[in-house]
Amino acid sequence: VMSAAQCEFEAEVTRNCPCGTGNEKVNEVYENCDLEDLMKARHDTICRDIGGRVMQCKHCKQKVSTSDITSAMLRTLHEMKSVASQENDSGASFAIPVSREWLDIAAYRTIYDHNVDEGDPDAQLRFILLNERFNQHLVTHMRSCFKKGCFCRFLLPNLATGGYIIDALHESDYKEWLEEEHEDLAKELAKNEGTRVYEGKTPKPVERHKLDGGIDKENRFCVEIERPQGCQFMNTHNVTLSRMFTCNTNVAAGDSGQTFYQTLYECKNTQNDDRESRDIVAKNVIRRLIREQDKCEERRRAGEEEDE
């Protein structure tokens, strides 16, 4: 249901630093930068100085941006695709980094052009481009990111867990967080390597006031799934929905507060923003219909006059 990865296969890249030795797995050769860089990358103005460089080579500590990793992944897959194309006398080349116009075309046509085949370099290319277009958070953020302050309210970029596990938890640890009513969820979470429940170092009980006047207490928590290196800016999304509808998807899981927030979000009044585009189209359609109606009326009157 949830994914924070740009692709569902172990990506390989060639490092630009002197440590590079050909194609290598991203999680094995890169690590997160210091937390200070991560916080700067979330800031509304300092993020431009960071430029998305929130990861570094494990050996020489040279910093790279997530977009550099994406471009390196695309080059590797494009080389594989080129070899296959030469054997079949087919295929076309494209420039890397990919232009916004080409990215739009590739993303929107993904579901029409390719089946879901993780072993096909062409399909892998398309799925990376699809996520790059719709599920990759901008390294310079958007104005809406800073509604609640000078740091991104979506907490992006986020630490990658690929290559190691942060706060590795066993089933008993999950049960402590989730309490008895979520025992089944605790078992499932414990099966997923890299998945963690996060809300600080210790559980934080909160009160939930019900409509009948009663009060329930539960521990706050949210589920953070495995996030590979190079995906620090990736939205947590649903792979199937993103591919089927070629669009952005945001998925979150946690305590009942998540459900409460989702309900308010779906019910909030956005009519003024939502209807702006609709009104522009509607006014143009109405104007053309009135014009055609007037022409039809003129032809009808001209026909009646000829009959007389």
Tab-separated table of C-alpha atoms in Angstrom:
chain	number	residue	atom	x	y	z
A	1	VAL	CA	0.000	0.000	0.000
A	2	MET	CA	2.784	2.430	0.938
A	3	SER	CA	6.102	3.103	-0.749
A	4	ALA	CA	8.809	5.729	-0.247
A	5	ALA	CA	11.063	4.323	-2.975
A	6	GLN	CA	11.563	5.763	-6.431
A	7	CYS	CA	11.720	2.282	-7.898
A	8	GLU	CA	11.013	-1.277	-6.784
A	9	PHE	CA	14.402	-2.687	-7.719
A	10	GLU	CA	17.906	-2.159	-6.341
A	11	ALA	CA	19.201	0.754	-8.354
A	12	GLU	CA	22.801	0.906	-9.518
A	13	VAL	CA	24.768	4.049	-10.338
A	14	THR	CA	28.293	5.121	-11.206
A	15	ARG	CA	29.727	7.530	-8.634
A	16	ASN	CA	31.220	10.790	-9.934
A	17	CYS	CA	33.746	10.934	-7.108
A	18	PRO	CA	37.171	9.179	-7.238
A	19	CYS	CA	35.711	6.291	-5.218
A	20	GLY	CA	33.604	5.111	-8.149
A	21	THR	CA	34.310	1.639	-9.497
A	22	GLY	CA	31.611	1.200	-12.111
A	23	ASN	CA	27.970	0.416	-11.430
A	24	GLU	CA	27.309	0.080	-7.707
A	25	LYS	CA	24.165	-0.258	-5.595
A	26	VAL	CA	23.030	3.098	-4.227
A	27	ASN	CA	22.349	1.852	-0.684
A	28	GLU	CA	25.817	0.341	-0.426
A	29	VAL	CA	27.867	3.393	-1.387
A	30	TYR	CA	25.843	6.379	-0.099
A	31	GLU	CA	24.669	7.523	3.336
A	32	ASN	CA	22.722	10.421	4.851
A	33	CYS	CA	24.433	13.751	5.450
A	34	ASP	CA	24.411	15.314	8.912
A	35	LEU	CA	21.045	16.187	10.445
A	36	GLU	CA	22.009	19.859	10.202
A	37	ASP	CA	22.032	19.598	6.400
A	38	LEU	CA	18.677	17.827	6.503
A	39	MET	CA	17.114	20.647	8.542
A	40	LYS	CA	18.633	23.274	6.255
A	41	ALA	CA	17.141	21.449	3.270
A	42	ARG	CA	13.699	21.834	4.900
A	43	HIS	CA	14.090	25.596	5.407
A	44	ASP	CA	12.254	27.978	3.091
A	45	THR	CA	15.352	29.988	2.100
A	46	ILE	CA	18.429	27.978	3.147
A	47	CYS	CA	17.171	25.005	1.095
A	48	ARG	CA	18.419	26.783	-2.035
A	49	ASP	CA	21.968	26.713	-0.687
A	50	ILE	CA	21.716	22.978	0.004
A	51	GLY	CA	20.316	22.252	-3.453
A	52	GLY	CA	19.033	18.799	-2.498
A	53	ARG	CA	22.509	17.577	-1.409
A	54	VAL	CA	21.379	15.533	1.582
A	55	MET	CA	23.435	12.385	0.941
A	56	GLN	CA	27.139	11.682	0.617
A	57	CYS	CA	29.643	9.055	-0.456
A	58	LYS	CA	30.429	6.721	2.430
A	59	HIS	CA	34.147	6.856	1.706
A	60	CYS	CA	35.168	10.367	0.617
A	61	LYS	CA	32.069	12.155	2.064
A	62	GLN	CA	31.454	14.062	-1.175
A	63	LYS	CA	27.893	15.366	-1.072
A	64	VAL	CA	25.460	14.669	-3.896
A	65	SER	CA	21.852	15.640	-4.528
A	66	THR	CA	18.989	13.228	-4.987
A	67	SER	CA	18.529	14.562	-8.529
A	68	ASP	CA	22.146	13.540	-9.261
A	69	ILE	CA	21.262	10.003	-8.164
A	70	THR	CA	18.137	9.997	-10.321
A	71	SER	CA	20.148	11.090	-13.361
A	72	ALA	CA	22.777	8.421	-12.652
A	73	MET	CA	20.067	5.743	-12.376
A	74	LEU	CA	18.560	6.889	-15.669
A	75	ARG	CA	21.944	6.765	-17.404
A	76	THR	CA	22.550	3.211	-16.203
A	77	LEU	CA	19.113	2.038	-17.363
A	78	HIS	CA	19.409	3.978	-20.611
A	79	GLU	CA	22.675	2.211	-21.402
A	80	MET	CA	20.987	-1.146	-20.758
A	81	LYS	CA	18.065	-0.103	-22.939
A	82	SER	CA	20.417	1.062	-25.713
A	83	VAL	CA	22.158	-2.307	-25.803
A	84	ALA	CA	18.805	-4.091	-26.040
A	85	SER	CA	17.616	-1.650	-28.711
A	86	GLN	CA	20.709	-2.252	-30.853
A	87	GLU	CA	20.089	-5.980	-30.709
A	88	ASN	CA	16.467	-5.457	-31.789
A	89	ASP	CA	17.178	-2.508	-34.139
A	90	SER	CA	14.645	-0.437	-32.200
A	91	GLY	CA	14.402	2.217	-29.528
A	92	ALA	CA	15.068	5.914	-29.281
A	93	SER	CA	17.551	8.028	-27.354
A	94	PHE	CA	16.872	10.937	-25.016
A	95	ALA	CA	18.908	13.536	-23.160
A	96	ILE	CA	19.710	13.310	-19.432
A	97	PRO	CA	18.779	15.249	-17.363
A	98	VAL	CA	15.313	14.998	-18.882
A	99	SER	CA	13.525	18.179	-19.937
A	100	ARG	CA	10.224	19.026	-18.253
A	101	GLU	CA	8.318	18.652	-21.538
A	102	TRP	CA	9.737	15.188	-22.230
A	103	LEU	CA	9.155	14.195	-18.597
A	104	ASP	CA	5.474	15.137	-18.900
A	105	ILE	CA	5.028	13.023	-22.032
A	106	ALA	CA	6.864	10.013	-20.582
A	107	ALA	CA	4.939	10.156	-17.300
A	108	TYR	CA	1.464	10.614	-18.760
A	109	ARG	CA	1.928	7.832	-21.314
A	110	THR	CA	3.420	5.258	-18.919
A	111	ILE	CA	0.258	3.189	-18.469
A	112	TYR	CA	-0.443	3.184	-22.228
A	113	ASP	CA	3.019	2.273	-23.456
A	114	HIS	CA	4.258	-0.379	-21.045
A	115	ASN	CA	3.154	-3.337	-18.988
A	116	VAL	CA	4.340	-3.734	-15.402
A	117	ASP	CA	7.579	-5.629	-15.957
A	118	GLU	CA	10.291	-4.832	-13.431
A	119	GLY	CA	12.865	-6.697	-15.526
A	120	ASP	CA	12.384	-4.471	-18.577
A	121	PRO	CA	14.826	-1.495	-18.565
A	122	ASP	CA	12.362	0.539	-20.614
A	123	ALA	CA	9.579	-0.011	-18.061
A	124	GLN	CA	11.992	0.730	-15.206
A	125	LEU	CA	12.923	3.998	-16.897
A	126	ARG	CA	9.288	4.969	-17.225
A	127	PHE	CA	8.465	4.197	-13.583
A	128	ILE	CA	11.385	6.302	-12.346
A	129	LEU	CA	10.294	9.168	-14.602
A	130	LEU	CA	6.707	8.774	-13.391
A	131	ASN	CA	7.758	9.183	-9.756
A	132	GLU	CA	10.135	11.980	-10.662
A	133	ARG	CA	7.217	13.860	-12.213
A	134	PHE	CA	4.517	13.240	-9.613
A	135	ASN	CA	5.893	11.908	-6.312
A	136	GLN	CA	9.238	13.678	-5.984
A	137	HIS	CA	9.071	16.668	-3.630
A	138	LEU	CA	10.793	19.783	-4.997
A	139	VAL	CA	14.159	20.443	-3.353
A	140	THR	CA	13.217	24.148	-3.241
A	141	HIS	CA	9.725	23.261	-1.960
A	142	MET	CA	6.474	25.068	-2.737
A	143	ARG	CA	4.807	28.041	-1.073
A	144	SER	CA	2.242	25.709	0.506
A	145	CYS	CA	5.052	23.857	2.339
A	146	PHE	CA	5.476	26.792	4.711
A	147	LYS	CA	1.922	27.458	5.895
A	148	LYS	CA	2.907	26.648	9.472
A	149	GLY	CA	6.390	28.155	9.644
A	150	CYS	CA	9.732	28.387	7.889
A	151	PHE	CA	10.285	24.607	7.749
A	152	CYS	CA	8.535	22.230	5.341
A	153	ARG	CA	5.385	20.977	7.040
A	154	PHE	CA	5.681	17.673	5.146
A	155	LEU	CA	9.005	16.979	6.907
A	156	LEU	CA	10.804	16.496	3.612
A	157	PRO	CA	13.544	15.637	3.008
A	158	ASN	CA	13.407	12.675	5.376
A	159	LEU	CA	16.243	10.413	6.488
A	160	ALA	CA	16.840	7.420	4.265
A	161	THR	CA	16.790	4.049	5.999
A	162	GLY	CA	18.304	2.137	3.076
A	163	GLY	CA	21.548	0.417	4.009
A	164	TYR	CA	20.729	0.330	7.704
A	165	ILE	CA	17.704	0.368	10.008
A	166	ILE	CA	16.842	3.256	12.295
A	167	ASP	CA	15.355	2.231	15.654
A	168	ALA	CA	14.936	-1.415	14.604
A	169	LEU	CA	11.919	-2.732	16.487
A	170	HIS	CA	10.677	-6.172	17.432
A	171	GLU	CA	7.037	-7.187	17.758
A	172	SER	CA	7.082	-6.494	21.511
A	173	ASP	CA	8.283	-2.930	20.833
A	174	TYR	CA	5.491	-2.328	18.349
A	175	LYS	CA	2.943	-3.674	20.837
A	176	GLU	CA	4.187	-1.210	23.451
A	177	TRP	CA	3.484	1.624	21.054
A	178	LEU	CA	0.264	0.405	19.529
A	179	GLU	CA	-1.344	-1.193	22.610
A	180	GLU	CA	-3.577	-4.282	22.646
A	181	GLU	CA	-6.221	-3.179	20.136
A	182	HIS	CA	-3.513	-2.949	17.415
A	183	GLU	CA	-1.866	-6.309	18.098
A	184	ASP	CA	-2.394	-7.565	14.532
A	185	LEU	CA	-0.836	-4.377	13.117
A	186	ALA	CA	2.173	-4.841	15.411
A	187	LYS	CA	2.760	-8.322	13.995
A	188	GLU	CA	2.596	-7.088	10.404
A	189	LEU	CA	4.909	-4.124	11.025
A	190	ALA	CA	7.508	-6.381	12.634
A	191	LYS	CA	7.732	-8.383	9.385
A	192	ASN	CA	8.853	-5.386	7.306
A	193	GLU	CA	12.540	-4.577	7.492
A	194	GLY	CA	13.181	-0.853	7.766
A	195	THR	CA	9.648	-0.028	8.914
A	196	ARG	CA	9.403	1.912	12.142
A	197	VAL	CA	6.832	3.579	14.355
A	198	TYR	CA	7.891	7.120	15.061
A	199	GLU	CA	6.753	9.752	17.549
A	200	GLY	CA	9.843	10.613	19.558
A	201	LYS	CA	11.768	8.374	21.942
A	202	THR	CA	8.825	7.375	24.150
A	203	PRO	CA	5.090	6.893	23.470
A	204	LYS	CA	2.954	10.004	23.944
A	205	PRO	CA	-0.587	9.264	25.195
A	206	VAL	CA	-3.256	11.680	23.986
A	207	GLU	CA	-6.956	12.064	24.816
A	208	ARG	CA	-9.604	11.621	22.128
A	209	HIS	CA	-12.939	13.264	22.989
A	210	LYS	CA	-15.931	11.405	21.543
A	211	LEU	CA	-19.305	12.781	20.487
A	212	ASP	CA	-21.068	10.949	23.340
A	213	GLY	CA	-18.927	12.797	25.873
A	214	GLY	CA	-16.559	9.921	26.541
A	215	ILE	CA	-12.783	10.159	26.474
A	216	ASP	CA	-10.370	7.583	25.041
A	217	LYS	CA	-6.622	7.533	25.508
A	218	GLU	CA	-4.181	6.171	22.976
A	219	ASN	CA	-0.521	6.489	22.057
A	220	ARG	CA	0.307	8.784	19.168
A	221	PHE	CA	2.240	7.166	16.348
A	222	CYS	CA	2.844	7.250	12.629
A	223	VAL	CA	4.281	4.533	10.434
A	224	GLU	CA	7.511	5.298	8.584
A	225	ILE	CA	8.360	2.695	5.960
A	226	GLU	CA	11.746	1.852	4.479
A	227	ARG	CA	13.181	4.753	2.502
A	228	PRO	CA	16.164	3.900	0.231
A	229	GLN	CA	19.094	6.230	-0.348
A	230	GLY	CA	18.321	8.776	-3.050
A	231	CYS	CA	14.659	8.937	-1.998
A	232	GLN	CA	14.935	11.511	0.792
A	233	PHE	CA	12.544	13.842	-1.050
A	234	MET	CA	10.106	11.129	-2.173
A	235	ASN	CA	6.471	11.358	-1.062
A	236	THR	CA	5.107	8.245	0.605
A	237	HIS	CA	2.841	7.051	-2.185
A	238	ASN	CA	0.834	4.134	-3.540
A	239	VAL	CA	2.616	2.499	-6.479
A	240	THR	CA	-0.466	0.951	-8.104
A	241	LEU	CA	-2.564	4.126	-8.005
A	242	SER	CA	0.303	6.266	-9.267
A	243	ARG	CA	0.792	3.966	-12.258
A	244	MET	CA	-2.887	3.483	-13.027
A	245	PHE	CA	-3.852	7.170	-12.874
A	246	THR	CA	-0.429	8.768	-13.587
A	247	CYS	CA	-0.784	11.217	-10.736
A	248	ASN	CA	0.570	12.187	-7.341
A	249	THR	CA	-0.551	10.075	-4.377
A	250	ASN	CA	0.154	10.710	-0.688
A	251	VAL	CA	-0.378	7.866	1.779
A	252	ALA	CA	-0.095	8.026	5.577
A	253	ALA	CA	-0.794	5.521	8.344
A	254	GLY	CA	-0.883	5.891	12.099
A	255	ASP	CA	-3.182	6.455	15.069
A	256	SER	CA	-6.786	7.666	14.865
A	257	GLY	CA	-5.528	11.230	14.540
A	258	GLN	CA	-4.574	10.361	10.954
A	259	THR	CA	-8.194	9.454	10.212
A	260	PHE	CA	-9.402	12.656	11.895
A	261	TYR	CA	-7.024	14.773	9.817
A	262	GLN	CA	-7.996	12.985	6.603
A	263	THR	CA	-11.695	13.567	7.308
A	264	LEU	CA	-11.120	17.287	7.865
A	265	TYR	CA	-8.915	17.512	4.790
A	266	GLU	CA	-11.513	15.893	2.531
A	267	CYS	CA	-14.290	18.098	3.939
A	268	LYS	CA	-12.501	21.466	3.931
A	269	ASN	CA	-13.876	24.230	1.761
A	270	THR	CA	-11.678	24.725	-1.307
A	271	GLN	CA	-14.449	25.932	-3.604
A	272	ASN	CA	-12.811	29.237	-4.508
A	273	ASP	CA	-9.598	27.515	-5.638
A	274	ASP	CA	-11.278	24.490	-7.195
A	275	ARG	CA	-13.784	26.369	-9.296
A	276	GLU	CA	-11.379	28.899	-10.800
A	277	SER	CA	-10.274	26.624	-13.643
A	278	ARG	CA	-13.791	25.266	-14.051
A	279	ASP	CA	-15.231	28.791	-14.327
A	280	ILE	CA	-12.739	29.745	-17.034
A	281	VAL	CA	-13.687	26.699	-19.123
A	282	ALA	CA	-17.407	27.108	-18.412
A	283	LYS	CA	-17.441	30.776	-19.447
A	284	ASN	CA	-15.714	29.992	-22.747
A	285	VAL	CA	-18.078	27.083	-23.454
A	286	ILE	CA	-21.141	29.209	-22.614
A	287	ARG	CA	-19.866	32.036	-24.817
A	288	ARG	CA	-19.421	29.678	-27.783
A	289	LEU	CA	-22.820	28.067	-27.224
A	290	ILE	CA	-24.528	31.471	-27.175
A	291	ARG	CA	-22.699	32.461	-30.359
A	292	GLU	CA	-23.767	29.247	-32.113
A	293	GLN	CA	-27.316	29.700	-30.832
A	294	ASP	CA	-27.431	33.226	-32.252
A	295	LYS	CA	-26.148	31.955	-35.605
A	296	CYS	CA	-28.780	29.237	-35.639
A	297	GLU	CA	-31.479	31.778	-34.844
A	298	GLU	CA	-30.267	34.044	-37.639
A	299	ARG	CA	-30.365	31.134	-40.135
A	300	ARG	CA	-33.857	30.218	-38.973
A	301	ARG	CA	-35.102	33.763	-39.451
A	302	ALA	CA	-33.422	34.018	-42.846
A	303	GLY	CA	-35.164	30.779	-43.892
A	304	GLU	CA	-38.583	32.066	-42.784
A	305	GLU	CA	-38.091	35.293	-44.730
A	306	GLU	CA	-37.240	33.336	-47.907
A	307	ASP	CA	-40.378	31.232	-47.488
A	308	GLU	CA	-42.506	34.365	-47.225
